[in-house]
Coordinates of C-alpha atoms and ligand atoms in Angstrom, one line a residue:
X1 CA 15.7 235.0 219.4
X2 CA 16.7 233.2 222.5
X3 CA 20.7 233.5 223.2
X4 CA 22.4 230.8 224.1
X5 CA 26.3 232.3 223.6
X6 CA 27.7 235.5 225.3
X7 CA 31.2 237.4 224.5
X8 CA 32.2 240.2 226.7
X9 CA 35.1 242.5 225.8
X10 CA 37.0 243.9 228.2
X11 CA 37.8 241.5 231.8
X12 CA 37.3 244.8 234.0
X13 CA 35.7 245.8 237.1
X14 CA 32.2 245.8 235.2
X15 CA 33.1 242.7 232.4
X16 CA 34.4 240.3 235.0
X17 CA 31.3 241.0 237.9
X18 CA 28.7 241.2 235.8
X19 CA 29.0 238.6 233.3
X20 CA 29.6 236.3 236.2
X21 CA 26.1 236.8 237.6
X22 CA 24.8 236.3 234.3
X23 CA 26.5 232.6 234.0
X24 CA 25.6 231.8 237.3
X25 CA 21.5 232.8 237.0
X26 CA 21.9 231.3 232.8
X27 CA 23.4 228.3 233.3
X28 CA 22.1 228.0 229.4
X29 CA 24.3 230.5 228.6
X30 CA 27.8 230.3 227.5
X31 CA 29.6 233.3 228.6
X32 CA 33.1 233.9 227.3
X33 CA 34.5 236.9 228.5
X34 CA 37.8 238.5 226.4
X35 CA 40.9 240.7 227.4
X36 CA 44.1 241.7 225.3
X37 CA 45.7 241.7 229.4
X38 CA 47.1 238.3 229.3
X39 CA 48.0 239.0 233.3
X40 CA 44.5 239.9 233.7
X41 CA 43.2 236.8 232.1
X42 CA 45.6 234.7 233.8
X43 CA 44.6 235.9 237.7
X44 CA 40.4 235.4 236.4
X45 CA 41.8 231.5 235.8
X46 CA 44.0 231.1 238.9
X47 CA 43.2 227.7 240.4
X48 CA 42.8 230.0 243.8
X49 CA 39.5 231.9 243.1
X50 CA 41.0 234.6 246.2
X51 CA 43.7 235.8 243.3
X52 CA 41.1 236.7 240.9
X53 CA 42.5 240.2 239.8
X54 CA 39.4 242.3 241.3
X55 CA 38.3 242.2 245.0
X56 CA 34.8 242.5 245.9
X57 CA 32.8 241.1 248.8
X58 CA 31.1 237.6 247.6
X59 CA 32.8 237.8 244.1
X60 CA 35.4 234.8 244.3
X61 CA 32.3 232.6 245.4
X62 CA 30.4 233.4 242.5
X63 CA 33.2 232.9 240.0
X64 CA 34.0 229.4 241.8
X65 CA 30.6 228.2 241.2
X66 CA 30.6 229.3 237.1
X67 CA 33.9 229.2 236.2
X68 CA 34.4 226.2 233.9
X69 CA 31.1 225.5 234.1
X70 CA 29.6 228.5 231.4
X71 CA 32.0 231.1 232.8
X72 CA 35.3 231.2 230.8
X73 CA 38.3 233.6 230.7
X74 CA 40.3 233.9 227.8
X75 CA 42.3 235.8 225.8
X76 CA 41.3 235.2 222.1
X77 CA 39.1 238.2 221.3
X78 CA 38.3 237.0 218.1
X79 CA 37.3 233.2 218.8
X80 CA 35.1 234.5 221.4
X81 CA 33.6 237.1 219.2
X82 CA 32.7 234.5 216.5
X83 CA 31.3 231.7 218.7
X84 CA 28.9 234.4 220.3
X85 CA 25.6 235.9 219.5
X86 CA 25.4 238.7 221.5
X87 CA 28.8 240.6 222.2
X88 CA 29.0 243.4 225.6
X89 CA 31.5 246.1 225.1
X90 CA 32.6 246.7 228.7
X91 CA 35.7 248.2 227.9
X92 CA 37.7 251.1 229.6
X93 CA 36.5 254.7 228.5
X94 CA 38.7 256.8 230.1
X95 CA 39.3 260.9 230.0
X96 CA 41.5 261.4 226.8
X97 CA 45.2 262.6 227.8
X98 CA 45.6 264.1 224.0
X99 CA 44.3 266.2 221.5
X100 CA 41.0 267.8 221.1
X101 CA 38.7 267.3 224.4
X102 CA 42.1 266.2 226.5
X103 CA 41.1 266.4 230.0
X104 CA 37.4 266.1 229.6
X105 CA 36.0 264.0 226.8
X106 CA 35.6 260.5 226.9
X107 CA 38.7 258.4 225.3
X108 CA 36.5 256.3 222.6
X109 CA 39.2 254.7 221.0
X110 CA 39.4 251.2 223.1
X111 CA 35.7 251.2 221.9
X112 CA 36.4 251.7 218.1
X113 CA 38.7 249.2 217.9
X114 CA 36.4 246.6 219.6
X115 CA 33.3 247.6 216.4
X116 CA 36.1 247.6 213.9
X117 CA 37.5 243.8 215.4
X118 CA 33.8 243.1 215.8
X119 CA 33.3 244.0 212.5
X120 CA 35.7 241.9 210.8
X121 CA 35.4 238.8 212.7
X122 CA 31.2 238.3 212.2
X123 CA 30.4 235.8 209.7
X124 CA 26.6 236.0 211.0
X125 CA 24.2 238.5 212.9
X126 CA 25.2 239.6 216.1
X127 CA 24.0 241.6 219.0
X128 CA 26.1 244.1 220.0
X129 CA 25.5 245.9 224.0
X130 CA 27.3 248.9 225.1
X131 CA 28.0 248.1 228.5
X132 CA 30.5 251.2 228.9
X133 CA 29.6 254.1 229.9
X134 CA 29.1 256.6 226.4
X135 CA 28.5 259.9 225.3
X136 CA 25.5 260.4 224.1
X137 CA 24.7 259.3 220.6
X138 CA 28.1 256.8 220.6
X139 CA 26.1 254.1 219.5
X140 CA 25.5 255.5 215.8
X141 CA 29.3 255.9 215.5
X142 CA 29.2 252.2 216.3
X143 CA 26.5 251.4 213.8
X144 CA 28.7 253.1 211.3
X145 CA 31.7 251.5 211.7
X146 CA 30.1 247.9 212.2
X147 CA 28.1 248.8 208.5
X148 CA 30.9 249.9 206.4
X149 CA 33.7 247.4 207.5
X150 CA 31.4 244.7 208.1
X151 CA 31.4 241.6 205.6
X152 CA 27.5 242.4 205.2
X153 CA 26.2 240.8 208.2
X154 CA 23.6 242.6 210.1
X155 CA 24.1 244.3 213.2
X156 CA 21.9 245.9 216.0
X157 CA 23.4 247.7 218.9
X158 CA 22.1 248.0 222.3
X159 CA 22.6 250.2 224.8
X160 CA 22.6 248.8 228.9
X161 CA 24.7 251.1 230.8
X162 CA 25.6 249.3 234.1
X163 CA 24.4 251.0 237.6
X164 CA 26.7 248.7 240.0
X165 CA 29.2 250.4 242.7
X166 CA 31.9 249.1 243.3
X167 CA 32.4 247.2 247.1
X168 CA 28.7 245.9 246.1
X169 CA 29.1 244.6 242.7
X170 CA 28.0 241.3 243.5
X171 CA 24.8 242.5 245.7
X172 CA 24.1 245.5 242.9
X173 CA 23.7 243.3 240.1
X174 CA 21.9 240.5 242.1
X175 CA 19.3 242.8 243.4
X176 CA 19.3 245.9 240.6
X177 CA 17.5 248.5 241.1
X178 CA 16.9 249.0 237.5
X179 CA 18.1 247.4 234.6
X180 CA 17.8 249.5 231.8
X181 CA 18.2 248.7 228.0
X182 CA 18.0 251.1 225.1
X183 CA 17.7 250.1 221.6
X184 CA 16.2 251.1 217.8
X185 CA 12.5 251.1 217.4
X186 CA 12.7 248.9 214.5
X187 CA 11.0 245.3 214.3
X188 CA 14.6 244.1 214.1
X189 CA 15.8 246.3 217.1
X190 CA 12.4 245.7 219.4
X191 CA 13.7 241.6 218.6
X192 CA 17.2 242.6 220.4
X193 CA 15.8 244.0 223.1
X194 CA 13.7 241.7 223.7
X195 CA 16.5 239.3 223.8
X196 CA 18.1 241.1 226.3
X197 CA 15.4 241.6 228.3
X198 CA 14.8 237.5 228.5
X199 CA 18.5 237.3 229.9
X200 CA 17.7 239.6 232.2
X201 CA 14.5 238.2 233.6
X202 CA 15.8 235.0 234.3
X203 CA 16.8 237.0 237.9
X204 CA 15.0 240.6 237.5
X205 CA 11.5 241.4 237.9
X206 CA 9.8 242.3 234.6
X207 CA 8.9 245.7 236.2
X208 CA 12.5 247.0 236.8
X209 CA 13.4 246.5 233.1
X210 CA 13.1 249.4 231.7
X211 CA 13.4 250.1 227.8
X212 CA 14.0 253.4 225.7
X213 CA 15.8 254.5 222.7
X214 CA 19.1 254.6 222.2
X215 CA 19.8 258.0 223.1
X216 CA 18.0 258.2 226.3
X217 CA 19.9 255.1 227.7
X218 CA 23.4 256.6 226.8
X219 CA 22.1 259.7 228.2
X220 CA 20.2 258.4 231.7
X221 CA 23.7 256.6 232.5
X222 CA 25.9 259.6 232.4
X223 CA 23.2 261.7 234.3
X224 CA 22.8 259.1 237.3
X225 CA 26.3 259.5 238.1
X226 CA 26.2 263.4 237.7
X227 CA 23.3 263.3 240.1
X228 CA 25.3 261.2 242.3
X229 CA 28.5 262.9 242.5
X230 CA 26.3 266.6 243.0
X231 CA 25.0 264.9 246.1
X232 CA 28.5 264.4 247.1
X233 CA 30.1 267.7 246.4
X234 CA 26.4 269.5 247.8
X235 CA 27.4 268.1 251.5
X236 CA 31.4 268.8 251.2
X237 CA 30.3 272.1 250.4
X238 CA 28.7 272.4 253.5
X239 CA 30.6 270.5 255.4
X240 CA 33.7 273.5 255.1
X241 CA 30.5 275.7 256.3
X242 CA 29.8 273.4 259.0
X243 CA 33.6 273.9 260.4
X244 CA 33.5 277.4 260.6
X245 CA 30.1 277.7 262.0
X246 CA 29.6 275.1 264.7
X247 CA 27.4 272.9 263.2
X248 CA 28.0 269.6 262.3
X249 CA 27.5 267.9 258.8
X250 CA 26.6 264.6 260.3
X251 CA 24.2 266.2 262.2
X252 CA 23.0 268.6 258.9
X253 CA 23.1 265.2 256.4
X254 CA 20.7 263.1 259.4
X255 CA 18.2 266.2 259.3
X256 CA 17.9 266.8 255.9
X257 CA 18.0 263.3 255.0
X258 CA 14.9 262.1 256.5
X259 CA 13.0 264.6 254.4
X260 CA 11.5 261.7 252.1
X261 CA 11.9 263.7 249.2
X262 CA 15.7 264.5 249.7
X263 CA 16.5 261.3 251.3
X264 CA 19.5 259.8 253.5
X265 CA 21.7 258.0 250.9
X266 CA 24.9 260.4 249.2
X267 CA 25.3 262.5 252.2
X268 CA 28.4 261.3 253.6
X269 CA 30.8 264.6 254.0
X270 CA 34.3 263.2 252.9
X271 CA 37.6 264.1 251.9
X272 CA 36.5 264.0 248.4
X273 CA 35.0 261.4 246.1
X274 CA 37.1 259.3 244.2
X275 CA 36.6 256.2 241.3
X276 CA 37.2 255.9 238.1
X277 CA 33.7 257.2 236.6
X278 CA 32.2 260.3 238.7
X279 CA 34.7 262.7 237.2
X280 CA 35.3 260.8 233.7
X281 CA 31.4 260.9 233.2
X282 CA 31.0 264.9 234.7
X283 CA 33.6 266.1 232.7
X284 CA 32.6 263.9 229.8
X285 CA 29.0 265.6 230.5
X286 CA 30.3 268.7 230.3
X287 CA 32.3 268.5 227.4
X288 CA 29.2 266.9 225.6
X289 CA 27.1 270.7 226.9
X290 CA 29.7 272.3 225.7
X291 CA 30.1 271.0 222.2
X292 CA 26.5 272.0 221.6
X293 CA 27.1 275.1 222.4
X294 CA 25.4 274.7 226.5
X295 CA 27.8 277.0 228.1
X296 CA 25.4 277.4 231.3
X297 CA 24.7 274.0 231.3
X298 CA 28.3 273.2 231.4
X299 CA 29.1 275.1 233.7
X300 CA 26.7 274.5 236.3
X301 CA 27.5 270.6 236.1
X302 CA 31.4 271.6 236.0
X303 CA 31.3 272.7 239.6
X304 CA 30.8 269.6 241.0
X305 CA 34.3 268.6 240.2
X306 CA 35.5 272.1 241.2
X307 CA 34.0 271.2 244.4
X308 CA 35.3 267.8 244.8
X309 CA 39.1 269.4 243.5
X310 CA 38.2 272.0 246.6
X311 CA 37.7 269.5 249.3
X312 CA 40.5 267.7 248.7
X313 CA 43.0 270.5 248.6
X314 CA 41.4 271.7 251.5
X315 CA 42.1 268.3 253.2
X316 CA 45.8 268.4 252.9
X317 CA 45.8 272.5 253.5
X318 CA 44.0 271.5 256.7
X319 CA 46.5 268.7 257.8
X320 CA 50.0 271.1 257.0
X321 CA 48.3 274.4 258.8
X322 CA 47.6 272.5 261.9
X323 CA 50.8 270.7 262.0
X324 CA 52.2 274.4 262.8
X325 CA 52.1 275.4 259.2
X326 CA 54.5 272.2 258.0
X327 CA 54.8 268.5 257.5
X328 CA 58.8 268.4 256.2
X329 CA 59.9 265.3 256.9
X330 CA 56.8 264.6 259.4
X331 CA 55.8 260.7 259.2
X332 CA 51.7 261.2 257.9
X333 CA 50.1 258.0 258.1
X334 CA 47.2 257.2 255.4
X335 CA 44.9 254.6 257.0
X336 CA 43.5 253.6 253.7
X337 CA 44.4 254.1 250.2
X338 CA 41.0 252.8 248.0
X339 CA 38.6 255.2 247.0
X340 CA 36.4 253.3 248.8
X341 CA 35.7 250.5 251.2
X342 CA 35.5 247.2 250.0
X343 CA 37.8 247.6 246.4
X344 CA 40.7 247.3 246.0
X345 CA 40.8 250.3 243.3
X346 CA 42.3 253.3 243.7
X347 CA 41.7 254.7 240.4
X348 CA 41.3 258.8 241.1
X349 CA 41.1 258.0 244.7
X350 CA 41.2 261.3 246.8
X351 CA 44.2 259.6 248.7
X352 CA 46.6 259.8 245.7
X353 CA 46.1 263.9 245.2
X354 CA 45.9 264.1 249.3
X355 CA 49.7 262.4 249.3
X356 CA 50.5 264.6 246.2
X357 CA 49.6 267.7 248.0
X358 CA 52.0 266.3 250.9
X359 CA 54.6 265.0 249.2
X360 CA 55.1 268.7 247.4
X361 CA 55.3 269.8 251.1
X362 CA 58.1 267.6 251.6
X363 CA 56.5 265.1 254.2
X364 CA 56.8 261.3 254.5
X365 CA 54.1 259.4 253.9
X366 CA 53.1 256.1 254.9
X367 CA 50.2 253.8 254.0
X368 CA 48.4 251.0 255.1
X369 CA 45.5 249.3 252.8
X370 CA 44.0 246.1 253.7
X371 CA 43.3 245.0 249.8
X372 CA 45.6 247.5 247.8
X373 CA 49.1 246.8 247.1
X374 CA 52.5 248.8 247.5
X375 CA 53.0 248.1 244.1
X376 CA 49.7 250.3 243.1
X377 CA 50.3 252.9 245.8
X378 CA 53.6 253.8 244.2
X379 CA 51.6 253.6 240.5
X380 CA 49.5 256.0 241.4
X381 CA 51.3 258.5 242.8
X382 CA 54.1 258.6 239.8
X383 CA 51.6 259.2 237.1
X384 CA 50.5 262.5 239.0
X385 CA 54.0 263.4 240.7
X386 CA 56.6 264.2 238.7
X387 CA 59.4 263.1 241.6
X388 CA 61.8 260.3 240.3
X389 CA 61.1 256.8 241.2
X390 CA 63.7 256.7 243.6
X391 CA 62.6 259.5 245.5
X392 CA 59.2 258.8 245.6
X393 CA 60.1 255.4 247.3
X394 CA 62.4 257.2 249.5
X395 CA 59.2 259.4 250.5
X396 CA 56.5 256.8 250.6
X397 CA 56.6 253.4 252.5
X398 CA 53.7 251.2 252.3
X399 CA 53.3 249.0 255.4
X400 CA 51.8 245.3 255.3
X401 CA 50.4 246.3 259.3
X402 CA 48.7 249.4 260.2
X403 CA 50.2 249.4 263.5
X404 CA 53.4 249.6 262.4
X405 CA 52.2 251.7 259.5
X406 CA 51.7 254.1 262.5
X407 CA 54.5 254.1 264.5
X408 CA 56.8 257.0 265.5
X409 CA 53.9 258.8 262.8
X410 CA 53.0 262.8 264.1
X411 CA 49.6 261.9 262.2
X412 CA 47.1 259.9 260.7
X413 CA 44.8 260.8 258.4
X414 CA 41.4 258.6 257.3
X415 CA 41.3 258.4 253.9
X416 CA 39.0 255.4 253.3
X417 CA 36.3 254.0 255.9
X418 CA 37.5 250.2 256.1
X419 CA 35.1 248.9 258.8
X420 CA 38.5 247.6 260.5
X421 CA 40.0 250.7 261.1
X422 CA 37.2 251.5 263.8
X423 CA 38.1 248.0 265.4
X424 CA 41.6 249.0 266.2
X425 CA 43.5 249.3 269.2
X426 CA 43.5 252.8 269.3
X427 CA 45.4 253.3 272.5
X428 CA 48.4 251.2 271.3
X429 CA 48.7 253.3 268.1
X430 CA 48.8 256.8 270.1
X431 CA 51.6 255.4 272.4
X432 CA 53.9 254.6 269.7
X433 CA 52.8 258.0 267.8
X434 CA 54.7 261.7 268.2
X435 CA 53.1 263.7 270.4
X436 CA 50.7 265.8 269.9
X437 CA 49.4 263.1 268.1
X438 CA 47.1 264.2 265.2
X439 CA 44.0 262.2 263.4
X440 CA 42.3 263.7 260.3
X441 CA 39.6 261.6 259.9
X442 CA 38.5 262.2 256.2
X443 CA 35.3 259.8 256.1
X444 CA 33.7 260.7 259.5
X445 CA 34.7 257.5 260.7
X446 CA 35.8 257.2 264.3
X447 CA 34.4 258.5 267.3
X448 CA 35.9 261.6 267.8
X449 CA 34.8 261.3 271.9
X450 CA 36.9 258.4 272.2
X451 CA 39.6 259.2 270.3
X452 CA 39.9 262.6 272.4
X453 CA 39.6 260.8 275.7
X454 CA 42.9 258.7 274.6
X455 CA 44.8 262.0 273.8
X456 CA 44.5 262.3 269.9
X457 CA 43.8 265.8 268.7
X458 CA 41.2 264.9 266.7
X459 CA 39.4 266.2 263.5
X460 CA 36.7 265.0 260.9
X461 CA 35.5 266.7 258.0
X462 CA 32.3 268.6 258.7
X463 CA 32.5 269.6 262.4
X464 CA 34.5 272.1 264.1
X465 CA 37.0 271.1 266.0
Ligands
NAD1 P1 38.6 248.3 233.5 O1 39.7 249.2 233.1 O2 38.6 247.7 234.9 O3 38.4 247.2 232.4 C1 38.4 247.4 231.1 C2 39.2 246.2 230.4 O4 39.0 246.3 229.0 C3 40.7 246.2 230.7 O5 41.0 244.9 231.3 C4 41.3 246.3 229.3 O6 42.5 245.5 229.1 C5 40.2 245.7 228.4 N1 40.3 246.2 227.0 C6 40.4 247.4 226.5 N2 40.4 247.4 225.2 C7 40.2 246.2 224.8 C8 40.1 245.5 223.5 N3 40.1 246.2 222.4 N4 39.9 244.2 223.5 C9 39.9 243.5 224.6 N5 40.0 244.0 225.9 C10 40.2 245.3 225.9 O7 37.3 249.2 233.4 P2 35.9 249.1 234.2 O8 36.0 249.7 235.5 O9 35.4 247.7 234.1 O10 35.0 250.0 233.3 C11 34.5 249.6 232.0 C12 33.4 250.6 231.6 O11 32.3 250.4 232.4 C13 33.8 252.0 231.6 O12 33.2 252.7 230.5 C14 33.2 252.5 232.9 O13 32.9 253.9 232.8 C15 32.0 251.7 233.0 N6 31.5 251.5 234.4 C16 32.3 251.2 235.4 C17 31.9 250.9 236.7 C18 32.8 250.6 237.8 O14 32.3 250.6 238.9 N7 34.1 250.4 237.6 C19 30.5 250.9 236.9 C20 29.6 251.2 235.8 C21 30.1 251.5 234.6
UGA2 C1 29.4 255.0 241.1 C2 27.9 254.9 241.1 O1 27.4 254.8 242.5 C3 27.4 253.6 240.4 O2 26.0 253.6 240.3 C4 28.0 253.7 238.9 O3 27.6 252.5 238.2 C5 29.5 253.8 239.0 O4 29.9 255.0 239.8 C6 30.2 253.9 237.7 O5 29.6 254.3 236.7 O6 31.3 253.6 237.7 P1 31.4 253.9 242.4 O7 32.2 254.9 241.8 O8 31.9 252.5 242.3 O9 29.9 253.9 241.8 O10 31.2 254.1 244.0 P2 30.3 255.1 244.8 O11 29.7 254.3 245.9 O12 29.3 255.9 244.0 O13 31.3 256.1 245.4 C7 32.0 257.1 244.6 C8 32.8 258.0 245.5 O14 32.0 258.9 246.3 C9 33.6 257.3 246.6 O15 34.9 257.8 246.7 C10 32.8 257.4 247.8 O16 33.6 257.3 249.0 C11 32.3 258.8 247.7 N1 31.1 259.1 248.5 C12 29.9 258.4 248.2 C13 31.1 260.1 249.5 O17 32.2 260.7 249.7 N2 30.0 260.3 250.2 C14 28.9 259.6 250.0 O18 27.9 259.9 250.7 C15 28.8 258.7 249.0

């Protein structure tokens, strides 16, 4: 079967990157991509590809060149379901907030209600692709709902769990290290994949397509990031070991790292990882163990997000002890408010429980973010804070310059590792700071030998001071 139509629910961080490289390497391919967020849909169709709603190095480029060409934005779900052969769920799957498994299962009911509209809008046979990241064995939920609301039609579901990171979408999905696509070993299911795989290898070698069954896709996606994250929280925990010892986690990560079989990548000591998948898809994991009755198992994966809770509480404890045990009223500065560099999302960033911690503490805080917006920063911190509106904007400014983010502030703390920040002009910003003037550098990111030689007290996770 060769496709010729795409529809892709949900306009998000995965929807709107991915399905753009797909137009632009098929221009054969229609691709209409769907959202019930009429803002959302409007800023993917403003005339000035630098609004488009999601920030990512080379990403407005890519949507110039396929926009209106096979790339379209829209918000009628059902239209574009109809008109397409082969539908991608790339909806949100958030940690449920309610009811049984609140706090750690996966939310599944933005992707029910894409089968069910799926369901009863095919008048013919359609592919459908979990691009979201599942729970194991989501995909026969799907099957069922698509087979008993259905109009009769026949449906076979995929399963092609997206590996990109976010600040490299564009370069991820260009040069993948894997593309993997899980399906039913049926005649009818082996035909789907192979469909999938022919989109695919219009850009990707043959040889990093992999195929499995269903299950093991849905599983292999929720275990990369597991493996990822444990990398994470494996070097913060010894980067609290390094401080009290004298050694030095940058040091530690360079030595183990060049053993070929541990590797360098994931060893970046930080105040914490962040994003909105590594602790949805632990605790998801977890929750998944638990519900077959894998206590061990769940626990031993569970302590990665103890961990990564750890560090970050450890941060703030860190900045209020040495600021002789308080920050009341003290101006902190946070250079950077994205959980990483290169987004502008802040979804679980490490920033927003860091400020939290702060704010409880009664200290002022000021941001400065080169891509994310006051507007966000005060989003994020009322969901977790229970402080009024008003008083959170009375304790929180967000600056438009990080120089003047800075000023009169008694310190700074790193929270992201914007490549700009280690272009500033550091000796301007420690004039116009309190003295002593502090710099918690929570992503290793400035030369602590420089910064010390213009005055700053100066501390990075990992090393002793
Ligand atoms: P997102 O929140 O940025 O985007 C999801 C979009 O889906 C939203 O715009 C929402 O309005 C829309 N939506 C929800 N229900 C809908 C419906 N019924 N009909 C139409 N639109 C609907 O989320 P995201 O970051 O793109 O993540 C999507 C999925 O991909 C998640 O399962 C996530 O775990 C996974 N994932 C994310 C990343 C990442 O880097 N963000 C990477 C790999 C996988
Ligand atoms: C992660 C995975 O890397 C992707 O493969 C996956 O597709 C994605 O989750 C997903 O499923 O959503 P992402 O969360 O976008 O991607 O970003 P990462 O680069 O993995 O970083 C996650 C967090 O870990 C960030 O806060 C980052 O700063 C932190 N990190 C990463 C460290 O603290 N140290 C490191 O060495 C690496």
């Amino acid at each position: 079967m060769k496709i010729t139509s795409i529809c892709c629910i949900g306009a998000g961080y995965v929807g709107g990157p991915t399905m753009a490289m797909i137009a632009q390497k098929c221009p054969h391919i229609k691709v209409t991509v769907v959202d019930l967020n009429e803002d959302r849909i409007n800023a993917w169709n403003d005339p000035d590809v630098n609004n488009i709603p999601i920030y990512e190095p080379g990403l407005s480029a890519l949507v110039a060149e396929t926009r209106g060409r096979n790339l379209f934005f829209t918000t009628e779900v059902e239209k574009g379901i109809d008109e397409s052969q082969m539908i991608f769920i790339s909806v949100n799957t958030p940690t449920k907030t309610y009811g049984l498994g609140k706090g750690m299962a996966a939310d599944l009911k933005y992707i029910e209600l894409c089968a069910r509209q799926i369901a009863m809008v095919a008048k013919d046979d359609k592919i459908v692709v979990e691009k979201s990241t599942l729970p194991v064995r989501t995909a026969e939920a799907i099957q069922n709902i698509l087979d008993n609301t259905g109009n009769g039609v026949q449906f076979q579901i995929l399963s092609n769990p997206e590996f990109l990171a976010e600040g490299t979408a564009v370069e991820d999905l260009h040069n993948p290290d894997r593309v993997l696509i899980g399906g039913n070993p049926t005649p009818r299911g082996t035909q789907a994949i192979n469909a999938l795989v022919e989109i695919y290898a219009n850009w990707v070698p043959k040889d990093r397509i992999l195929t499995t069954n269903l299950w093991s896709s849905e599983l292999s996606k929720l275990t990369a990031n597991a493996y990822l994250a444990q990398r994470v929280s494996s070097i913060n925990a010894l980067s609290e070991l390094c401080e009290r010892t004298g050694a030095d986690v940058n040091e530690v990560a360079r030595a183990i790292g060049m053993d070929s079989r541990i590797g360098p990548k994931f060893l970046k000591a930080s105040v914490g990882f962040g994003g909105s998948c590594f602790q949805k898809d632990i605790l998801n994991l977890v929750y998944i163990a638990k519900s077959y009755g894998l206590n061990e198992v769940a626990d031993y994966w569970e302590q990665v997000v103890i961990m990564n809770d750890h560090q970050k509480r450890r941060f703030a404890n860190n900045i209020i002890q040495t600021l002789y045990n308080t920050v009341a009223d003290k101006k902190i500065t946070f250079l950077g408010w994205a959980f990483k560099k290169d987004t502008n999302d802040s979804r679980e960033s490490a920033a927003i429980n860091v400020a939290d911690h702060l704010l409880h503490e009664k200290a002022n805080i000021a941001v400065f973010d080169p891509k994310v917006r006051s507007k966000q920063v005060i989003s994020d911190l009322q969901y977790l804070n229970e402080m009024e509106l008003s008083e959170l904007e009375k304790s929180v400014a967000v600056f438009e310059d990080p120089y003047q983010a800075c000023e009169k502030a008694h310190a700074i703390a790193i929270m992201t590792e914007w490549d700009e920040f280690k272009n500033y002009d550091w000796k301007k910003i420690y004039d116009n700071m309190q003295k002593p003037a502090f710099i918690f550098d929570g992503r290793n990111l400035l030369d602590p030998e420089k910064m010390r030689a213009i005055g700053f007290i100066f501390s990075a996770v990992g090393s002793a001071r």
